[in-house]
Amino acid sequence: MGAMKILLASAEAAPFAKVGGLADVVSLLGRSLGVLGHEVRIILPLYAPIDRSNLTPYGQPMIVNMGYGVEFCRLWRGKNFGIEVFFIEFEKYFGRCGIYGESGEGYRDNWERFSFFSRAAIDSCDFTNWIPDVVHAHDWHSGLLPVMLREQRLYRLNGAASVFTIHNMAHHGYAPPELLSFIGLPQKLFHPFAMEAFGAINIMKGAILYADKITTVSRTYADEIKTRAHGCGLDGLLTYRAADLIGICNAVDGDIWSPKNDPMIGANFSHKNLAGKKKCKAALQEKMGLSTDGDILLIGVISRLVEQKGLDVVCDILPNLLNDLRIQFVLLGAGDPILEGRFMAHASNYAGRIAVKIGYDDTLAHMIEAGADCFLMPSRYEPCGLNQMYSMLYGTLPIVRGTGGLCDSVENYDEHTSSGSGFVFHQLDREALYNTIRWACSTYYERRQDFMAMQKYAMQKDFSMDKMANAYLKAYEYAIDSHGKHA
Ligand code: ADP
């Protein structure tokens, strides 16, 4: 198949709007598809905090065809690494400081905001006379696109195939039944075999039902979401569509995350020479007020502080770990205020050995990846996870729970063959977590040769964007071939 026109619709795209890994993946995917010769356009809402100095308004105000009538919005245009990025400006919904909400509370009208965005994304194609071959929607925020492409009369756009990617199964996007008239979709969709669930509209359900191809961000997560434990109530539907569902592992942006040329870290290094990593460790210890001890095992965490990440269990056992083992611990994160407070309390009780920074800090994130010896990620579930991949590339061995993408990307240490790229445990309880950290600790102190061999191996892993982009291209071809053929 020749060059394709691909629209990537998402609530986040780096560097413009980022809350988590979704932003990095969308932007990197756009770039890598562009490098492979495809015509890519990313579209996202123009949130108030986005810097407009490098963006330009596009033409006259644009009509958005809502179910209740028309609205006028403005389309803006920018570029990121040569890729076209379009933005929907609409003060009523996006003129606020948050992306999804503020002070930990989601906006109550998120369903309106993102259904408006989805329809505006469609109208922007007609408006700019750019008709995509494939519309690739990400998570529930743009999940109405596959539904609208099939159930609305869009003329030129009805020919576009749709791909829906699930970055996180936990957020479905519930809306009241009025959504259908609000956005102009037929009332017949308010049915358990369509988009209805528990008396409301479940946007992700619609996306899964209508997309020509469904992907999620790791092979194991693609299996897990078909089970009751991880399917969040949509496991039956995903099983029904299993033939059209695949897992494509996220990639790492090698221009941003490479210890060889990362400008944010104390010294550069590679798997051939790890000397620079020692300097990064010293720089991290100094910055965070940890005692400067080049030999102590330093464990890092960078994370949203939410239940998914399992860090409450780390908090429970942190004093035991610190009392029993020769380790230091550094955490960068923000989220649940209770968890933030608990980590801060540990930091003041173990000054010099535990350092906690609450907030979002890109430079510090790079310094932790480079300076720590191990990286802890005990997630309850993890669709893909990026930090364990960054960690491996920086020779920082991940200690992870074997779930989703963590399972696919981290190979457990095998003492017999002295091989692996990290330490994996399965049951998320205090004992398993404690024992696995102790195992990493004993490997570091007592089998240093193995630890170093694992670091060098991990640093050479291939998480390149080409691999990811080629897998998505196959998914697009599949979607084009099967467009409109499934029930
Ligand atoms: P998720 O998308 O569930 O948050 P991922 O591991 O897939 O988890 O991606 C998280 C991304 O956000 C990574 O790029 C990580 O470095 C970054 N990140 C998360 N919290 C912070 C923080 N407090 N400061 C800096 N970067 C952060």
Short mmCIF file of C-alpha atoms and ligand atoms in Angstrom, two decimals:
data_model
loop_
_atom_site.label_atom_id
_atom_site.label_comp_id
_atom_site.label_asym_id
_atom_site.label_seq_id
_atom_site.Cartn_x
_atom_site.Cartn_y
_atom_site.Cartn_z
CA MET A 1 0.00 0.00 0.00
CA GLY A 2 1.29 3.49 -0.84
CA ALA A 3 1.46 6.57 1.35
CA MET A 4 -1.58 6.97 3.57
CA LYS A 5 -3.32 10.00 5.01
CA ILE A 6 -3.68 9.41 8.72
CA LEU A 7 -5.53 11.53 11.28
CA LEU A 8 -4.44 10.97 14.89
CA ALA A 9 -7.12 12.33 17.24
CA SER A 10 -6.19 12.53 20.89
CA ALA A 11 -6.79 14.51 24.08
CA GLU A 12 -3.02 14.72 24.60
CA ALA A 13 0.06 15.08 22.42
CA ALA A 14 3.54 16.07 23.56
CA PRO A 15 4.85 18.71 23.92
CA PHE A 16 1.56 20.63 23.75
CA ALA A 17 -0.62 18.84 26.28
CA LYS A 18 0.69 16.04 28.45
CA VAL A 19 -0.64 14.25 31.49
CA GLY A 20 0.87 10.81 30.94
CA GLY A 21 2.32 8.37 28.45
CA LEU A 22 -0.54 8.92 25.94
CA ALA A 23 0.95 12.30 24.97
CA ASP A 24 4.38 10.82 24.26
CA VAL A 25 3.05 7.92 22.26
CA VAL A 26 0.74 9.95 20.00
CA SER A 27 3.41 12.44 19.18
CA LEU A 28 6.08 9.82 18.58
CA LEU A 29 3.73 7.77 16.42
CA GLY A 30 2.96 10.82 14.29
CA ARG A 31 6.63 11.53 13.82
CA SER A 32 7.60 7.98 12.97
CA LEU A 33 4.75 7.58 10.45
CA GLY A 34 5.91 10.82 8.87
CA VAL A 35 9.46 9.51 8.61
CA LEU A 36 8.07 6.45 6.81
CA GLY A 37 6.54 8.76 4.18
CA HIS A 38 2.92 8.99 5.33
CA GLU A 39 0.86 12.15 5.55
CA VAL A 40 0.01 12.53 9.19
CA ARG A 41 -2.06 15.08 11.02
CA ILE A 42 -2.51 15.21 14.78
CA ILE A 43 -5.57 16.96 16.17
CA LEU A 44 -6.20 17.98 19.76
CA PRO A 45 -8.12 20.59 21.75
CA LEU A 46 -6.46 23.97 22.20
CA TYR A 47 -6.34 24.01 25.99
CA ALA A 48 -5.80 27.46 27.49
CA PRO A 49 -2.25 26.78 28.80
CA ILE A 50 -0.93 25.77 25.35
CA ASP A 51 1.61 28.31 24.11
CA ARG A 52 0.22 29.87 20.93
CA SER A 53 3.30 31.76 19.86
CA ASN A 54 4.25 29.15 17.27
CA LEU A 55 0.68 28.41 16.16
CA THR A 56 -1.36 30.22 13.53
CA PRO A 57 -5.13 30.49 13.17
CA TYR A 58 -6.41 28.63 10.13
CA GLY A 59 -8.89 30.51 7.95
CA GLN A 60 -12.30 31.75 9.03
CA PRO A 61 -14.17 30.33 12.04
CA MET A 62 -15.16 26.72 11.39
CA ILE A 63 -18.65 25.25 11.68
CA VAL A 64 -19.04 22.26 13.97
CA ASN A 65 -22.18 20.26 13.20
CA MET A 66 -23.61 19.30 16.54
CA GLY A 67 -26.88 17.40 16.92
CA TYR A 68 -28.67 20.48 18.29
CA GLY A 69 -27.38 22.90 15.67
CA VAL A 70 -24.10 24.44 14.68
CA GLU A 71 -21.30 25.92 16.76
CA PHE A 72 -18.40 28.00 15.54
CA CYS A 73 -14.89 27.25 16.66
CA ARG A 74 -11.47 28.27 15.45
CA LEU A 75 -8.93 25.92 14.01
CA TRP A 76 -5.25 26.54 14.77
CA ARG A 77 -2.28 24.99 13.12
CA GLY A 78 1.25 24.20 14.25
CA LYS A 79 4.07 21.79 13.63
CA ASN A 80 5.97 19.31 15.71
CA PHE A 81 9.04 17.67 14.16
CA GLY A 82 7.60 18.44 10.73
CA ILE A 83 4.21 16.89 11.52
CA GLU A 84 1.07 19.00 11.13
CA VAL A 85 -0.75 19.53 14.40
CA PHE A 86 -4.22 21.07 14.38
CA PHE A 87 -5.99 22.45 17.42
CA ILE A 88 -9.65 23.09 18.17
CA GLU A 89 -10.18 26.38 19.97
CA PHE A 90 -13.49 26.65 21.78
CA GLU A 91 -13.49 28.82 24.86
CA LYS A 92 -16.52 27.24 26.53
CA TYR A 93 -14.87 23.83 26.77
CA PHE A 94 -11.13 24.31 26.47
CA GLY A 95 -10.52 27.78 27.90
CA ARG A 96 -9.68 26.29 31.29
CA CYS A 97 -6.40 25.52 32.94
CA GLY A 98 -6.85 21.73 33.09
CA ILE A 99 -6.92 19.01 30.45
CA TYR A 100 -9.31 16.65 32.20
CA GLY A 101 -9.99 18.55 35.40
CA GLU A 102 -8.52 20.59 38.23
CA SER A 103 -7.28 19.78 41.76
CA GLY A 104 -7.77 16.06 41.24
CA GLU A 105 -11.44 16.51 40.18
CA GLY A 106 -12.46 15.69 36.61
CA TYR A 107 -14.63 18.30 34.87
CA ARG A 108 -18.28 17.28 35.02
CA ASP A 109 -18.87 18.15 31.39
CA ASN A 110 -15.98 16.06 30.03
CA TRP A 111 -18.39 14.06 27.90
CA GLU A 112 -19.61 17.26 26.27
CA ARG A 113 -16.09 18.64 25.86
CA PHE A 114 -14.68 15.57 24.18
CA SER A 115 -17.72 14.74 22.07
CA PHE A 116 -17.57 18.30 20.78
CA PHE A 117 -13.86 17.79 20.09
CA SER A 118 -14.57 14.54 18.21
CA ARG A 119 -17.13 16.14 15.94
CA ALA A 120 -14.88 19.17 15.39
CA ALA A 121 -12.04 16.79 14.42
CA ILE A 122 -14.27 15.36 11.69
CA ASP A 123 -15.46 18.75 10.50
CA SER A 124 -11.88 20.02 10.38
CA CYS A 125 -11.08 17.49 7.65
CA ASP A 126 -13.82 18.75 5.37
CA PHE A 127 -13.02 22.34 6.29
CA THR A 128 -9.38 21.94 5.25
CA ASN A 129 -10.24 19.69 2.33
CA TRP A 130 -8.06 16.93 3.69
CA ILE A 131 -9.74 13.52 3.69
CA PRO A 132 -7.91 10.85 5.66
CA ASP A 133 -7.69 7.18 4.69
CA VAL A 134 -7.56 6.26 8.35
CA VAL A 135 -8.82 7.98 11.47
CA HIS A 136 -6.90 6.75 14.50
CA ALA A 137 -8.67 7.57 17.76
CA HIS A 138 -7.00 7.26 21.16
CA ASP A 139 -8.89 6.38 24.34
CA TRP A 140 -12.48 7.37 25.07
CA HIS A 141 -11.91 11.11 24.50
CA SER A 142 -11.89 10.54 20.76
CA GLY A 143 -13.82 7.28 20.96
CA LEU A 144 -16.89 8.74 19.25
CA LEU A 145 -14.99 9.06 15.98
CA PRO A 146 -15.33 5.41 14.92
CA VAL A 147 -19.03 5.59 15.81
CA MET A 148 -19.64 8.82 13.89
CA LEU A 149 -17.75 7.57 10.85
CA ARG A 150 -20.28 4.76 10.57
CA GLU A 151 -23.48 6.23 11.93
CA GLN A 152 -23.46 9.79 10.59
CA ARG A 153 -23.73 11.00 7.05
CA LEU A 154 -20.30 12.44 6.49
CA TYR A 155 -20.08 11.98 2.74
CA ARG A 156 -16.39 12.10 1.87
CA LEU A 157 -15.34 10.97 5.34
CA ASN A 158 -17.53 7.87 5.47
CA GLY A 159 -14.89 6.12 3.40
CA ALA A 160 -12.25 6.53 6.11
CA ALA A 161 -11.33 3.43 8.07
CA SER A 162 -11.06 3.69 11.83
CA VAL A 163 -8.59 2.37 14.36
CA PHE A 164 -9.19 2.72 18.07
CA THR A 165 -6.34 2.39 20.56
CA ILE A 166 -6.97 1.61 24.21
CA HIS A 167 -4.26 3.21 26.31
CA ASN A 168 -6.11 2.62 29.55
CA MET A 169 -9.13 0.36 29.93
CA ALA A 170 -10.13 1.90 33.24
CA HIS A 171 -11.60 5.11 31.81
CA HIS A 172 -14.66 4.53 29.62
CA GLY A 173 -16.16 7.95 29.28
CA TYR A 174 -19.70 7.75 30.65
CA ALA A 175 -22.24 10.20 29.33
CA PRO A 176 -25.96 10.71 29.92
CA PRO A 177 -28.34 9.44 27.19
CA GLU A 178 -28.62 13.05 25.92
CA LEU A 179 -25.21 12.59 24.36
CA LEU A 180 -26.86 11.05 21.31
CA SER A 181 -29.00 14.08 20.49
CA PHE A 182 -26.20 16.42 21.58
CA ILE A 183 -23.83 14.97 18.99
CA GLY A 184 -26.42 13.88 16.43
CA LEU A 185 -26.21 10.13 16.67
CA PRO A 186 -29.30 7.91 16.25
CA GLN A 187 -31.30 7.03 19.36
CA LYS A 188 -31.08 3.33 18.46
CA LEU A 189 -27.55 3.41 19.90
CA PHE A 190 -29.05 3.66 23.38
CA HIS A 191 -29.23 -0.11 23.51
CA PRO A 192 -27.23 -2.73 25.44
CA PHE A 193 -26.00 -4.17 22.13
CA ALA A 194 -24.71 -0.72 21.16
CA MET A 195 -23.52 2.02 23.52
CA GLU A 196 -25.83 1.74 26.51
CA ALA A 197 -24.42 0.52 29.83
CA PHE A 198 -26.05 0.88 33.25
CA GLY A 199 -28.55 3.40 31.96
CA ALA A 200 -25.87 5.66 30.47
CA ILE A 201 -23.82 5.89 27.32
CA ASN A 202 -20.42 4.23 27.47
CA ILE A 203 -18.25 5.91 24.85
CA MET A 204 -15.47 3.35 24.90
CA LYS A 205 -18.01 0.61 24.36
CA GLY A 206 -19.11 2.35 21.17
CA ALA A 207 -15.53 2.77 20.00
CA ILE A 208 -14.77 -0.92 20.52
CA LEU A 209 -17.93 -1.92 18.74
CA TYR A 210 -17.49 0.35 15.72
CA ALA A 211 -13.75 0.60 15.06
CA ASP A 212 -12.47 -1.39 12.09
CA LYS A 213 -9.42 -2.36 14.12
CA ILE A 214 -8.76 -2.17 17.84
CA THR A 215 -5.32 -2.00 19.33
CA THR A 216 -3.94 -1.70 22.81
CA VAL A 217 -0.45 -0.90 23.98
CA SER A 218 1.05 -4.30 24.79
CA ARG A 219 0.46 -7.92 23.90
CA THR A 220 -0.17 -9.03 27.45
CA TYR A 221 -2.64 -6.19 28.07
CA ALA A 222 -4.49 -7.24 24.90
CA ASP A 223 -4.99 -10.64 26.55
CA GLU A 224 -5.70 -9.26 30.00
CA ILE A 225 -8.52 -6.94 28.91
CA LYS A 226 -10.43 -9.92 27.57
CA THR A 227 -10.66 -11.24 31.15
CA ARG A 228 -13.06 -10.23 33.89
CA ALA A 229 -10.21 -9.08 36.10
CA HIS A 230 -8.95 -6.42 33.69
CA GLY A 231 -11.78 -5.90 31.19
CA CYS A 232 -13.62 -3.39 33.39
CA GLY A 233 -16.95 -4.80 32.20
CA LEU A 234 -16.08 -4.70 28.50
CA ASP A 235 -14.27 -8.07 28.45
CA GLY A 236 -17.24 -9.73 26.77
CA LEU A 237 -17.29 -7.19 23.96
CA LEU A 238 -13.53 -7.40 23.54
CA THR A 239 -13.73 -11.16 23.35
CA TYR A 240 -16.42 -10.77 20.70
CA ARG A 241 -14.02 -8.56 18.72
CA ALA A 242 -10.91 -10.59 19.58
CA ALA A 243 -10.08 -11.26 15.93
CA ASP A 244 -9.74 -7.52 15.34
CA LEU A 245 -7.79 -6.74 18.52
CA ILE A 246 -4.00 -6.67 18.77
CA GLY A 247 -1.36 -5.37 21.17
CA ILE A 248 1.35 -3.02 19.88
CA CYS A 249 4.01 -2.09 22.39
CA ASN A 250 4.75 1.61 22.81
CA ALA A 251 8.13 2.87 21.72
CA VAL A 252 10.68 5.15 23.32
CA ASP A 253 11.65 8.47 21.78
CA GLY A 254 15.38 7.96 21.31
CA ASP A 255 15.95 11.70 20.73
CA ILE A 256 14.69 12.46 24.21
CA TRP A 257 15.55 9.33 26.14
CA SER A 258 19.10 8.23 25.40
CA PRO A 259 21.92 8.29 27.98
CA LYS A 260 24.41 8.83 25.15
CA ASN A 261 23.20 12.35 24.37
CA ASP A 262 20.73 13.38 27.06
CA PRO A 263 21.54 17.02 27.92
CA MET A 264 19.60 16.92 31.20
CA ILE A 265 21.87 14.46 33.01
CA GLY A 266 25.19 14.94 34.86
CA ALA A 267 27.27 12.96 32.34
CA ASN A 268 26.57 10.89 29.26
CA PHE A 269 27.22 7.17 29.08
CA SER A 270 26.52 4.05 27.06
CA HIS A 271 26.51 0.30 27.53
CA LYS A 272 30.17 0.29 26.49
CA ASN A 273 31.19 2.60 29.30
CA LEU A 274 29.06 3.15 32.37
CA ALA A 275 31.47 5.55 34.09
CA GLY A 276 29.15 8.50 33.44
CA LYS A 277 26.33 6.76 35.31
CA LYS A 278 28.29 7.09 38.59
CA LYS A 279 28.46 10.85 38.06
CA CYS A 280 24.73 10.92 37.39
CA LYS A 281 24.16 9.09 40.67
CA ALA A 282 26.29 11.60 42.58
CA ALA A 283 24.48 14.51 40.88
CA LEU A 284 21.10 13.03 41.79
CA GLN A 285 22.09 12.41 45.40
CA GLU A 286 23.36 15.95 45.72
CA LYS A 287 20.30 17.54 44.11
CA MET A 288 17.89 15.57 46.25
CA GLY A 289 19.78 15.90 49.56
CA LEU A 290 20.64 12.21 49.79
CA SER A 291 23.98 11.31 51.39
CA THR A 292 26.62 10.99 48.68
CA ASP A 293 27.50 7.34 48.76
CA GLY A 294 28.50 5.94 45.38
CA ASP A 295 28.06 2.34 46.46
CA ILE A 296 24.63 2.32 48.11
CA LEU A 297 21.74 0.85 46.07
CA LEU A 298 19.61 3.78 44.94
CA ILE A 299 16.02 2.96 43.98
CA GLY A 300 13.99 5.48 41.97
CA VAL A 301 10.29 6.06 41.27
CA ILE A 302 8.69 8.51 38.83
CA SER A 303 4.96 8.17 38.74
CA ARG A 304 1.50 9.56 38.95
CA LEU A 305 0.45 8.78 42.51
CA VAL A 306 -2.73 6.89 41.75
CA GLU A 307 -4.07 3.52 42.83
CA GLN A 308 -3.08 1.90 39.52
CA LYS A 309 0.61 2.31 40.28
CA GLY A 310 0.62 0.23 43.51
CA LEU A 311 2.78 2.73 45.37
CA ASP A 312 0.60 2.57 48.49
CA VAL A 313 2.16 -0.86 49.11
CA VAL A 314 5.64 0.64 48.74
CA CYS A 315 4.66 3.25 51.30
CA ASP A 316 3.54 0.53 53.71
CA ILE A 317 6.88 -1.27 53.68
CA LEU A 318 9.29 1.61 53.16
CA PRO A 319 10.36 1.84 56.84
CA ASN A 320 11.01 -1.93 56.94
CA LEU A 321 13.04 -1.75 53.76
CA LEU A 322 15.08 1.17 55.05
CA ASN A 323 15.67 -0.49 58.41
CA ASP A 324 16.68 -3.86 56.95
CA LEU A 325 18.51 -3.01 53.73
CA ARG A 326 21.32 -0.71 52.65
CA ILE A 327 19.30 1.36 50.19
CA GLN A 328 18.34 4.90 49.31
CA PHE A 329 14.98 5.82 47.81
CA VAL A 330 13.99 8.74 45.61
CA LEU A 331 10.47 9.50 44.43
CA LEU A 332 9.12 12.07 41.98
CA GLY A 333 5.38 12.15 41.57
CA ALA A 334 2.08 13.83 42.22
CA GLY A 335 -1.51 12.77 42.62
CA ASP A 336 -3.35 11.41 45.63
CA PRO A 337 -2.77 13.93 48.47
CA ILE A 338 -2.88 11.20 51.13
CA LEU A 339 -0.14 9.22 49.42
CA GLU A 340 1.87 12.38 48.83
CA GLY A 341 1.68 13.12 52.56
CA ARG A 342 2.71 9.60 53.54
CA PHE A 343 5.78 9.69 51.30
CA MET A 344 6.70 13.15 52.60
CA ALA A 345 6.47 11.87 56.18
CA HIS A 346 8.84 9.00 55.33
CA ALA A 347 11.25 11.48 53.78
CA SER A 348 11.41 13.53 56.95
CA ASN A 349 11.87 10.43 59.11
CA TYR A 350 14.71 9.11 56.94
CA ALA A 351 16.44 12.32 55.88
CA GLY A 352 19.47 11.60 53.71
CA ARG A 353 18.11 8.20 52.66
CA ILE A 354 14.64 8.99 51.32
CA ALA A 355 14.04 12.00 49.08
CA VAL A 356 10.60 12.95 47.79
CA LYS A 357 9.67 15.64 45.31
CA ILE A 358 5.99 16.24 44.81
CA GLY A 359 5.26 17.73 41.41
CA TYR A 360 5.99 17.29 37.74
CA ASP A 361 9.64 17.82 36.78
CA ASP A 362 11.03 16.68 33.45
CA THR A 363 14.69 17.33 34.23
CA LEU A 364 14.50 15.52 37.54
CA ALA A 365 12.80 12.58 35.79
CA HIS A 366 15.81 12.30 33.46
CA MET A 367 18.20 12.61 36.41
CA ILE A 368 16.43 9.80 38.27
CA GLU A 369 16.45 7.50 35.26
CA ALA A 370 20.17 8.14 34.81
CA GLY A 371 21.29 8.20 38.45
CA ALA A 372 19.31 5.40 40.09
CA ASP A 373 20.45 1.76 40.11
CA CYS A 374 16.95 0.29 40.14
CA PHE A 375 13.51 1.63 39.20
CA LEU A 376 10.40 0.50 41.02
CA MET A 377 7.05 0.01 39.28
CA PRO A 378 4.72 -2.27 41.25
CA SER A 379 1.63 -1.46 39.16
CA ARG A 380 -1.72 -3.14 39.83
CA TYR A 381 -2.18 -2.99 36.08
CA GLU A 382 -0.05 -1.38 33.40
CA PRO A 383 -1.25 -1.20 29.80
CA CYS A 384 2.31 -0.59 28.59
CA GLY A 385 4.31 1.69 30.85
CA LEU A 386 7.12 3.86 29.58
CA ASN A 387 9.30 4.37 32.61
CA GLN A 388 10.45 0.77 32.82
CA MET A 389 11.65 1.08 29.20
CA TYR A 390 13.42 4.39 29.83
CA SER A 391 15.00 2.78 32.89
CA MET A 392 16.40 -0.16 30.97
CA LEU A 393 17.90 2.11 28.34
CA TYR A 394 19.65 4.04 31.15
CA GLY A 395 20.97 0.85 32.78
CA THR A 396 18.57 1.26 35.70
CA LEU A 397 17.14 -2.18 36.35
CA PRO A 398 13.37 -2.19 36.81
CA ILE A 399 11.69 -3.99 39.68
CA VAL A 400 8.18 -4.57 38.37
CA ARG A 401 4.99 -6.47 38.88
CA GLY A 402 4.47 -8.89 35.97
CA THR A 403 1.40 -7.30 34.43
CA GLY A 404 0.58 -5.82 30.99
CA GLY A 405 3.48 -4.11 29.27
CA LEU A 406 5.76 -4.64 32.25
CA CYS A 407 5.49 -8.35 31.61
CA ASP A 408 6.30 -7.93 27.91
CA SER A 409 9.26 -5.60 28.30
CA VAL A 410 11.13 -6.79 31.41
CA GLU A 411 12.84 -10.18 31.43
CA ASN A 412 13.14 -11.57 34.91
CA TYR A 413 16.61 -12.18 36.35
CA ASP A 414 17.64 -15.82 36.13
CA GLU A 415 20.38 -16.59 38.64
CA HIS A 416 21.38 -19.79 36.82
CA THR A 417 22.10 -18.15 33.53
CA SER A 418 22.98 -14.72 35.01
CA SER A 419 20.59 -13.17 32.51
CA GLY A 420 17.60 -10.84 32.50
CA SER A 421 16.83 -7.16 32.41
CA GLY A 422 15.08 -6.66 35.74
CA PHE A 423 13.28 -8.23 38.68
CA VAL A 424 9.69 -9.40 38.32
CA PHE A 425 7.14 -10.40 40.96
CA HIS A 426 3.51 -11.31 40.51
CA GLN A 427 1.40 -10.96 43.63
CA LEU A 428 1.00 -7.35 44.71
CA ASP A 429 1.39 -7.74 48.46
CA ARG A 430 3.87 -6.44 51.00
CA GLU A 431 5.74 -9.70 51.27
CA ALA A 432 6.31 -10.25 47.56
CA LEU A 433 7.33 -6.63 47.08
CA TYR A 434 9.68 -6.70 50.07
CA ASN A 435 11.28 -9.97 48.96
CA THR A 436 11.78 -8.81 45.39
CA ILE A 437 13.43 -5.57 46.46
CA ARG A 438 15.63 -7.63 48.81
CA TRP A 439 16.48 -9.91 45.88
CA ALA A 440 17.49 -6.94 43.73
CA CYS A 441 19.52 -5.67 46.68
CA SER A 442 21.38 -8.94 47.18
CA THR A 443 22.07 -9.16 43.45
CA TYR A 444 23.51 -5.66 43.54
CA TYR A 445 25.76 -6.27 46.54
CA GLU A 446 26.62 -9.96 46.21
CA ARG A 447 26.45 -10.73 42.47
CA ARG A 448 27.61 -7.44 41.03
CA GLN A 449 28.88 -9.11 37.85
CA ASP A 450 25.36 -10.32 37.10
CA PHE A 451 23.90 -6.91 37.93
CA MET A 452 26.32 -5.20 35.56
CA ALA A 453 25.75 -7.73 32.79
CA MET A 454 21.99 -7.10 33.10
CA GLN A 455 22.52 -3.36 32.93
CA LYS A 456 24.49 -3.67 29.70
CA TYR A 457 21.95 -6.05 28.21
CA ALA A 458 19.00 -3.87 29.19
CA MET A 459 20.61 -0.78 27.66
CA GLN A 460 20.70 -2.45 24.25
CA LYS A 461 17.03 -3.37 24.09
CA ASP A 462 15.10 -2.25 21.02
CA PHE A 463 12.16 -0.01 21.81
CA SER A 464 12.53 1.91 18.58
CA MET A 465 9.78 3.93 16.98
CA ASP A 466 10.16 2.16 13.61
CA LYS A 467 9.06 -1.10 15.10
CA MET A 468 5.96 0.53 16.59
CA ALA A 469 5.11 2.53 13.45
CA ASN A 470 5.32 -0.53 11.21
CA ALA A 471 2.99 -2.44 13.49
CA TYR A 472 0.45 0.42 13.33
CA LEU A 473 0.76 0.57 9.55
CA LYS A 474 -0.25 -3.08 9.41
CA ALA A 475 -3.21 -2.27 11.64
CA TYR A 476 -4.21 0.59 9.30
CA GLU A 477 -4.01 -1.68 6.27
CA TYR A 478 -6.15 -4.23 8.07
CA ALA A 479 -8.67 -1.51 8.96
CA ILE A 480 -8.84 -0.27 5.36
CA ASP A 481 -9.34 -3.82 4.06
CA SER A 482 -12.05 -4.66 6.55
CA HIS A 483 -13.70 -1.21 6.65
CA GLY A 484 -17.37 -1.50 7.42
CA LYS A 485 -17.35 -5.29 7.05
CA HIS A 486 -17.74 -6.26 10.68
CA ALA A 487 -21.13 -6.34 12.36
P1 ADP B 1 1.16 6.67 32.72
O1 ADP B 1 0.90 7.04 31.29
O2 ADP B 1 0.22 5.65 33.28
O3 ADP B 1 1.29 7.85 33.63
P2 ADP B 1 3.74 5.74 31.75
O4 ADP B 1 4.89 5.07 32.42
O5 ADP B 1 3.22 5.10 30.52
O6 ADP B 1 2.60 5.94 32.82
O7 ADP B 1 4.17 7.23 31.34
C1 ADP B 1 4.41 8.20 32.28
C2 ADP B 1 5.12 9.34 31.59
O8 ADP B 1 4.97 10.54 32.38
C3 ADP B 1 6.59 9.14 31.48
O9 ADP B 1 7.08 9.88 30.39
C4 ADP B 1 7.09 9.71 32.82
O10 ADP B 1 8.44 10.04 32.82
C5 ADP B 1 6.21 10.89 32.97
N1 ADP B 1 5.97 11.31 34.36
C6 ADP B 1 5.04 10.80 35.22
N2 ADP B 1 5.05 11.50 36.38
C7 ADP B 1 6.01 12.44 36.25
C8 ADP B 1 6.50 13.48 37.11
N3 ADP B 1 6.00 13.66 38.32
N4 ADP B 1 7.48 14.28 36.64
C9 ADP B 1 7.99 14.09 35.40
N5 ADP B 1 7.57 13.14 34.55
C10 ADP B 1 6.59 12.33 34.97
#
